[in-house]
């Protein structure tokens, strides 16, 4: 796995007075960024699609993870998103989600997430989530992982008119936090996440342990590449007036 690296302008957006704009808020993707749900969701997608008489490979299932349910099942079943088979699959997926995915609880957290979110909050960084999940699933997942109280607004696909990579979701999150987009970062694991961040004029931070490949993520101008959640915290800390103190605080909380 590649180490974290800067690509393009670097974190914090355009330079201001010889430096970068300090980050005051961070908005996170959920699956593949905070939650290691990709294996469980991939298996569930394959199971539900098999019930509809179609077989998919693990790679095909993984490619659908993180997309809104209609798009994911439309892609896997090879049918329009409004097709009856797609709607049936969506209902079945939601029926099984708690048993197949949520039962994993805190084990779904990527290493360092809980401590990292706590460290960011302790240093005055506002936090939110913007995800392609529907609100019911997103809230339930955050609850069972034990981090719901560490993030503020949770903006979901069923709460906006246009999903990723359109910036509506991210902009709504920072608006509710009361922070300007240029003083904010979006952290995600897909090219769509990074494109949304750039279009919203937020600093794009990509994690390389999720779905997206290093090369395609790095190709989005200005993206900061992070190979761990600790790298994410360090990237945000680097934009702050006293980054060393934040990094030390995170180290103590691990």
mmCIF file of C-alpha atoms in Angstrom:
data_model
loop_
_atom_site.group_PDB
_atom_site.id
_atom_site.type_symbol
_atom_site.label_atom_id
_atom_site.label_comp_id
_atom_site.label_asym_id
_atom_site.label_seq_id
_atom_site.Cartn_x
_atom_site.Cartn_y
_atom_site.Cartn_z
ATOM 1 C CA UNK A 1 0.000 0.000 0.000
ATOM 2 C CA UNK A 2 1.319 3.462 -0.854
ATOM 3 C CA UNK A 3 2.181 5.967 1.852
ATOM 4 C CA UNK A 4 0.188 9.162 2.179
ATOM 5 C CA UNK A 5 1.207 11.851 -0.304
ATOM 6 C CA UNK A 6 0.176 15.205 -1.637
ATOM 7 C CA UNK A 7 -1.074 15.479 -5.203
ATOM 8 C CA UNK A 8 -1.648 18.879 -6.782
ATOM 9 C CA UNK A 9 -2.251 21.950 -4.632
ATOM 10 C CA UNK A 10 -2.262 20.105 -1.327
ATOM 11 C CA UNK A 11 -4.663 20.225 1.561
ATOM 12 C CA UNK A 12 -6.533 23.317 2.598
ATOM 13 C CA UNK A 13 -7.325 24.651 -0.888
ATOM 14 C CA UNK A 14 -5.700 27.642 -2.514
ATOM 15 C CA UNK A 15 -2.804 29.316 -0.703
ATOM 16 C CA UNK A 16 -3.624 32.300 1.457
ATOM 17 C CA UNK A 17 -0.794 34.549 2.623
ATOM 18 C CA UNK A 18 1.877 31.964 1.783
ATOM 19 C CA UNK A 19 0.082 29.082 3.490
ATOM 20 C CA UNK A 20 -3.115 27.125 3.181
ATOM 21 C CA UNK A 21 -6.602 27.815 4.478
ATOM 22 C CA UNK A 22 -6.987 26.175 7.920
ATOM 23 C CA UNK A 23 -9.556 23.393 7.990
ATOM 24 C CA UNK A 24 -12.369 24.040 10.455
ATOM 25 C CA UNK A 25 -14.700 21.205 9.421
ATOM 26 C CA UNK A 26 -14.396 17.699 8.007
ATOM 27 C CA UNK A 27 -17.184 15.778 6.279
ATOM 28 C CA UNK A 28 -16.766 12.010 5.951
ATOM 29 C CA UNK A 29 -18.019 9.330 3.645
ATOM 30 C CA UNK A 30 -19.208 6.269 5.568
ATOM 31 C CA UNK A 31 -18.694 2.880 3.847
ATOM 32 C CA UNK A 32 -15.044 2.336 3.035
ATOM 33 C CA UNK A 33 -13.937 5.428 4.955
ATOM 34 C CA UNK A 34 -15.172 5.179 8.544
ATOM 35 C CA UNK A 35 -16.787 1.739 8.342
ATOM 36 C CA UNK A 36 -15.151 -1.431 7.058
ATOM 37 C CA UNK A 37 -18.442 -2.684 5.671
ATOM 38 C CA UNK A 38 -17.234 -3.575 2.181
ATOM 39 C CA UNK A 39 -16.824 -7.347 2.739
ATOM 40 C CA UNK A 40 -20.176 -7.754 4.522
ATOM 41 C CA UNK A 41 -22.066 -5.550 2.066
ATOM 42 C CA UNK A 42 -20.435 -7.281 -0.881
ATOM 43 C CA UNK A 43 -21.577 -10.666 0.405
ATOM 44 C CA UNK A 44 -25.082 -9.356 1.021
ATOM 45 C CA UNK A 45 -25.329 -7.849 -2.460
ATOM 46 C CA UNK A 46 -24.253 -11.169 -3.978
ATOM 47 C CA UNK A 47 -26.784 -13.080 -1.862
ATOM 48 C CA UNK A 48 -29.693 -10.817 -2.802
ATOM 49 C CA UNK A 49 -28.772 -10.816 -6.487
ATOM 50 C CA UNK A 50 -28.540 -14.620 -6.429
ATOM 51 C CA UNK A 51 -32.103 -14.742 -5.106
ATOM 52 C CA UNK A 52 -33.093 -12.912 -8.297
ATOM 53 C CA UNK A 53 -31.447 -15.643 -10.388
ATOM 54 C CA UNK A 54 -28.254 -13.830 -11.303
ATOM 55 C CA UNK A 55 -24.688 -14.599 -10.211
ATOM 56 C CA UNK A 56 -22.045 -11.923 -9.745
ATOM 57 C CA UNK A 57 -18.375 -12.150 -8.908
ATOM 58 C CA UNK A 58 -16.968 -10.672 -5.668
ATOM 59 C CA UNK A 59 -15.286 -7.998 -7.794
ATOM 60 C CA UNK A 60 -18.586 -7.047 -9.440
ATOM 61 C CA UNK A 61 -20.273 -6.841 -6.036
ATOM 62 C CA UNK A 62 -17.422 -4.740 -4.624
ATOM 63 C CA UNK A 63 -17.743 -2.284 -7.518
ATOM 64 C CA UNK A 64 -21.378 -1.656 -6.542
ATOM 65 C CA UNK A 65 -20.646 -0.957 -2.872
ATOM 66 C CA UNK A 66 -21.080 2.696 -1.959
ATOM 67 C CA UNK A 67 -23.585 3.431 -4.699
ATOM 68 C CA UNK A 68 -27.235 4.260 -3.979
ATOM 69 C CA UNK A 69 -29.285 1.054 -3.810
ATOM 70 C CA UNK A 70 -31.202 1.609 -7.098
ATOM 71 C CA UNK A 71 -27.960 2.170 -9.019
ATOM 72 C CA UNK A 72 -26.193 -0.741 -7.309
ATOM 73 C CA UNK A 73 -28.908 -3.304 -8.010
ATOM 74 C CA UNK A 74 -29.631 -1.919 -11.459
ATOM 75 C CA UNK A 75 -25.969 -2.442 -12.297
ATOM 76 C CA UNK A 76 -25.748 -5.924 -10.784
ATOM 77 C CA UNK A 77 -29.028 -7.158 -12.258
ATOM 78 C CA UNK A 78 -28.527 -5.454 -15.619
ATOM 79 C CA UNK A 79 -31.948 -3.813 -15.392
ATOM 80 C CA UNK A 80 -33.357 -0.260 -15.172
ATOM 81 C CA UNK A 81 -33.411 1.186 -11.654
ATOM 82 C CA UNK A 82 -37.215 1.214 -11.670
ATOM 83 C CA UNK A 83 -37.521 -2.433 -12.735
ATOM 84 C CA UNK A 84 -39.573 -4.660 -10.435
ATOM 85 C CA UNK A 85 -36.633 -7.022 -9.862
ATOM 86 C CA UNK A 86 -34.478 -4.092 -8.732
ATOM 87 C CA UNK A 87 -37.159 -2.851 -6.341
ATOM 88 C CA UNK A 88 -37.613 -6.358 -4.937
ATOM 89 C CA UNK A 89 -33.859 -6.717 -4.435
ATOM 90 C CA UNK A 90 -33.696 -3.363 -2.647
ATOM 91 C CA UNK A 91 -36.432 -4.412 -0.251
ATOM 92 C CA UNK A 92 -34.729 -7.717 0.450
ATOM 93 C CA UNK A 93 -31.378 -5.986 1.021
ATOM 94 C CA UNK A 94 -32.881 -3.623 3.593
ATOM 95 C CA UNK A 95 -34.626 -6.546 5.279
ATOM 96 C CA UNK A 96 -31.339 -8.431 5.716
ATOM 97 C CA UNK A 97 -29.033 -5.463 6.408
ATOM 98 C CA UNK A 98 -29.325 -5.553 10.197
ATOM 99 C CA UNK A 99 -28.599 -9.271 10.448
ATOM 100 C CA UNK A 100 -25.898 -9.460 7.800
ATOM 101 C CA UNK A 101 -24.044 -6.173 8.445
ATOM 102 C CA UNK A 102 -25.064 -4.331 11.619
ATOM 103 C CA UNK A 103 -24.511 -7.372 13.826
ATOM 104 C CA UNK A 104 -20.755 -6.763 13.477
ATOM 105 C CA UNK A 105 -21.117 -3.612 15.626
ATOM 106 C CA UNK A 106 -17.877 -1.811 16.613
ATOM 107 C CA UNK A 107 -15.838 -4.409 14.708
ATOM 108 C CA UNK A 108 -16.867 -2.555 11.557
ATOM 109 C CA UNK A 109 -14.768 0.478 12.468
ATOM 110 C CA UNK A 110 -11.507 0.938 10.617
ATOM 111 C CA UNK A 111 -8.484 1.173 12.958
ATOM 112 C CA UNK A 112 -8.059 4.565 14.608
ATOM 113 C CA UNK A 113 -11.450 5.986 13.626
ATOM 114 C CA UNK A 114 -12.979 6.447 17.073
ATOM 115 C CA UNK A 115 -9.815 7.937 18.591
ATOM 116 C CA UNK A 116 -9.209 10.060 15.506
ATOM 117 C CA UNK A 117 -12.693 11.553 15.499
ATOM 118 C CA UNK A 118 -12.384 12.268 19.212
ATOM 119 C CA UNK A 119 -9.032 14.010 18.668
ATOM 120 C CA UNK A 120 -10.444 16.186 15.875
ATOM 121 C CA UNK A 121 -13.420 17.196 18.005
ATOM 122 C CA UNK A 122 -11.165 17.951 20.966
ATOM 123 C CA UNK A 123 -9.283 20.434 18.804
ATOM 124 C CA UNK A 124 -12.364 22.283 17.637
ATOM 125 C CA UNK A 125 -12.899 20.615 14.256
ATOM 126 C CA UNK A 126 -16.575 20.323 13.296
ATOM 127 C CA UNK A 127 -17.512 16.876 11.957
ATOM 128 C CA UNK A 128 -20.288 15.554 9.713
ATOM 129 C CA UNK A 129 -21.093 12.603 7.451
ATOM 130 C CA UNK A 130 -22.333 12.694 3.853
ATOM 131 C CA UNK A 131 -23.133 9.240 2.464
ATOM 132 C CA UNK A 132 -24.977 7.535 -0.374
ATOM 133 C CA UNK A 133 -26.763 5.407 2.222
ATOM 134 C CA UNK A 134 -30.363 6.213 3.115
ATOM 135 C CA UNK A 135 -30.788 7.920 6.481
ATOM 136 C CA UNK A 136 -32.200 4.916 8.319
ATOM 137 C CA UNK A 137 -29.254 2.680 7.412
ATOM 138 C CA UNK A 138 -26.624 5.357 7.989
ATOM 139 C CA UNK A 139 -27.917 6.289 11.432
ATOM 140 C CA UNK A 140 -28.191 2.634 12.460
ATOM 141 C CA UNK A 141 -24.635 1.917 11.311
ATOM 142 C CA UNK A 142 -23.178 4.902 13.161
ATOM 143 C CA UNK A 143 -25.090 3.855 16.288
ATOM 144 C CA UNK A 144 -23.916 0.241 16.349
ATOM 145 C CA UNK A 145 -20.303 1.295 15.739
ATOM 146 C CA UNK A 146 -20.529 3.641 18.731
ATOM 147 C CA UNK A 147 -19.540 6.854 16.941
ATOM 148 C CA UNK A 148 -22.877 8.610 16.349
ATOM 149 C CA UNK A 149 -22.197 11.130 19.113
ATOM 150 C CA UNK A 150 -18.818 12.023 17.585
ATOM 151 C CA UNK A 151 -20.274 13.475 14.372
ATOM 152 C CA UNK A 152 -22.887 16.154 13.870
ATOM 153 C CA UNK A 153 -25.135 16.281 10.798
ATOM 154 C CA UNK A 154 -25.568 13.088 8.775
ATOM 155 C CA UNK A 155 -26.606 13.896 5.213
ATOM 156 C CA UNK A 156 -27.865 10.937 3.187
ATOM 157 C CA UNK A 157 -28.874 10.123 -0.370
ATOM 158 C CA UNK A 158 -32.584 10.260 0.420
ATOM 159 C CA UNK A 159 -32.222 13.762 1.876
ATOM 160 C CA UNK A 160 -30.981 15.501 -1.289
ATOM 161 C CA UNK A 161 -32.189 15.903 -4.858
ATOM 162 C CA UNK A 162 -28.845 15.005 -6.434
ATOM 163 C CA UNK A 163 -26.378 12.488 -5.062
ATOM 164 C CA UNK A 164 -22.636 12.161 -5.467
ATOM 165 C CA UNK A 165 -20.633 13.447 -7.270
ATOM 166 C CA UNK A 166 -22.933 16.487 -7.297
ATOM 167 C CA UNK A 167 -21.852 18.766 -4.410
ATOM 168 C CA UNK A 168 -25.331 19.205 -2.879
ATOM 169 C CA UNK A 169 -24.740 16.622 -0.141
ATOM 170 C CA UNK A 170 -21.376 18.019 0.975
ATOM 171 C CA UNK A 171 -22.530 21.631 0.796
ATOM 172 C CA UNK A 172 -25.572 20.852 2.898
ATOM 173 C CA UNK A 173 -23.347 19.264 5.536
ATOM 174 C CA UNK A 174 -20.970 22.232 5.868
ATOM 175 C CA UNK A 175 -23.914 24.635 5.802
ATOM 176 C CA UNK A 176 -25.418 22.881 8.813
ATOM 177 C CA UNK A 177 -22.032 23.038 10.534
ATOM 178 C CA UNK A 178 -21.852 26.785 9.887
ATOM 179 C CA UNK A 179 -18.470 26.564 8.134
ATOM 180 C CA UNK A 180 -17.574 27.702 4.616
ATOM 181 C CA UNK A 181 -16.661 25.017 2.035
ATOM 182 C CA UNK A 182 -13.166 26.491 1.565
ATOM 183 C CA UNK A 183 -12.485 25.927 5.264
ATOM 184 C CA UNK A 184 -13.678 22.323 5.032
ATOM 185 C CA UNK A 185 -12.429 18.958 3.804
ATOM 186 C CA UNK A 186 -14.257 15.917 2.491
ATOM 187 C CA UNK A 187 -12.797 12.484 3.216
ATOM 188 C CA UNK A 188 -13.797 9.531 1.066
ATOM 189 C CA UNK A 189 -12.592 6.441 -0.770
ATOM 190 C CA UNK A 190 -13.931 6.889 -4.314
ATOM 191 C CA UNK A 191 -13.350 9.115 -7.310
ATOM 192 C CA UNK A 192 -16.947 10.334 -6.956
ATOM 193 C CA UNK A 193 -16.144 11.470 -3.414
ATOM 194 C CA UNK A 194 -13.102 13.423 -4.590
ATOM 195 C CA UNK A 195 -14.955 15.001 -7.504
ATOM 196 C CA UNK A 196 -17.723 16.075 -5.146
ATOM 197 C CA UNK A 197 -15.158 17.678 -2.840
ATOM 198 C CA UNK A 198 -13.471 19.573 -5.666
ATOM 199 C CA UNK A 199 -16.780 20.792 -7.120
ATOM 200 C CA UNK A 200 -17.868 21.940 -3.647
ATOM 201 C CA UNK A 201 -14.547 23.821 -3.212
ATOM 202 C CA UNK A 202 -13.602 21.619 -0.275
ATOM 203 C CA UNK A 203 -10.180 20.053 0.294
ATOM 204 C CA UNK A 204 -10.300 16.474 -1.102
ATOM 205 C CA UNK A 205 -8.778 13.788 1.129
ATOM 206 C CA UNK A 206 -8.751 10.220 -0.180
ATOM 207 C CA UNK A 207 -8.249 7.078 1.893
ATOM 208 C CA UNK A 208 -6.578 4.274 -0.010
ATOM 209 C CA UNK A 209 -7.924 1.412 2.127
ATOM 210 C CA UNK A 210 -11.445 1.547 0.648
ATOM 211 C CA UNK A 211 -12.850 0.882 -2.819
ATOM 212 C CA UNK A 212 -10.909 3.368 -4.934
ATOM 213 C CA UNK A 213 -7.537 2.599 -6.499
ATOM 214 C CA UNK A 214 -4.569 4.822 -5.697
ATOM 215 C CA UNK A 215 -4.003 5.929 -9.285
ATOM 216 C CA UNK A 216 -7.573 6.953 -10.021
ATOM 217 C CA UNK A 217 -7.929 8.775 -6.698
ATOM 218 C CA UNK A 218 -4.619 10.601 -7.142
ATOM 219 C CA UNK A 219 -5.678 11.709 -10.623
ATOM 220 C CA UNK A 220 -8.237 14.108 -9.097
ATOM 221 C CA UNK A 221 -6.361 17.404 -8.796
ATOM 222 C CA UNK A 222 -5.469 18.569 -5.289
ATOM 223 C CA UNK A 223 -6.210 15.258 -3.578
ATOM 224 C CA UNK A 224 -4.351 14.328 -0.417
ATOM 225 C CA UNK A 225 -3.739 10.577 -0.279
ATOM 226 C CA UNK A 226 -3.961 8.823 3.098
ATOM 227 C CA UNK A 227 -3.197 5.167 3.747
ATOM 228 C CA UNK A 228 -4.705 5.134 7.258
ATOM 229 C CA UNK A 229 -7.122 7.113 9.397
ATOM 230 C CA UNK A 230 -4.151 8.370 11.385
ATOM 231 C CA UNK A 231 -2.931 9.953 8.129
ATOM 232 C CA UNK A 232 -6.305 11.678 7.781
ATOM 233 C CA UNK A 233 -5.972 13.222 11.239
ATOM 234 C CA UNK A 234 -2.411 14.309 10.434
ATOM 235 C CA UNK A 235 -3.537 15.892 7.146
ATOM 236 C CA UNK A 236 -6.153 17.979 8.937
ATOM 237 C CA UNK A 237 -3.706 18.807 11.725
ATOM 238 C CA UNK A 238 -1.201 20.119 9.181
ATOM 239 C CA UNK A 239 -3.605 22.910 8.221
ATOM 240 C CA UNK A 240 -4.099 24.074 11.810
ATOM 241 C CA UNK A 241 -2.101 26.779 13.635
ATOM 242 C CA UNK A 242 -0.637 24.225 16.102
ATOM 243 C CA UNK A 243 -0.608 20.898 14.231
ATOM 244 C CA UNK A 244 1.982 19.266 16.486
ATOM 245 C CA UNK A 245 -0.293 19.552 19.505
ATOM 246 C CA UNK A 246 -3.155 17.871 17.665
ATOM 247 C CA UNK A 247 -0.939 15.043 16.463
ATOM 248 C CA UNK A 248 0.358 14.513 19.995
ATOM 249 C CA UNK A 249 -3.188 14.478 21.365
ATOM 250 C CA UNK A 250 -4.201 11.831 18.852
ATOM 251 C CA UNK A 251 -1.175 9.723 19.737
ATOM 252 C CA UNK A 252 -2.151 9.779 23.414
ATOM 253 C CA UNK A 253 -5.739 8.755 22.612
ATOM 254 C CA UNK A 254 -4.843 5.735 20.483
#
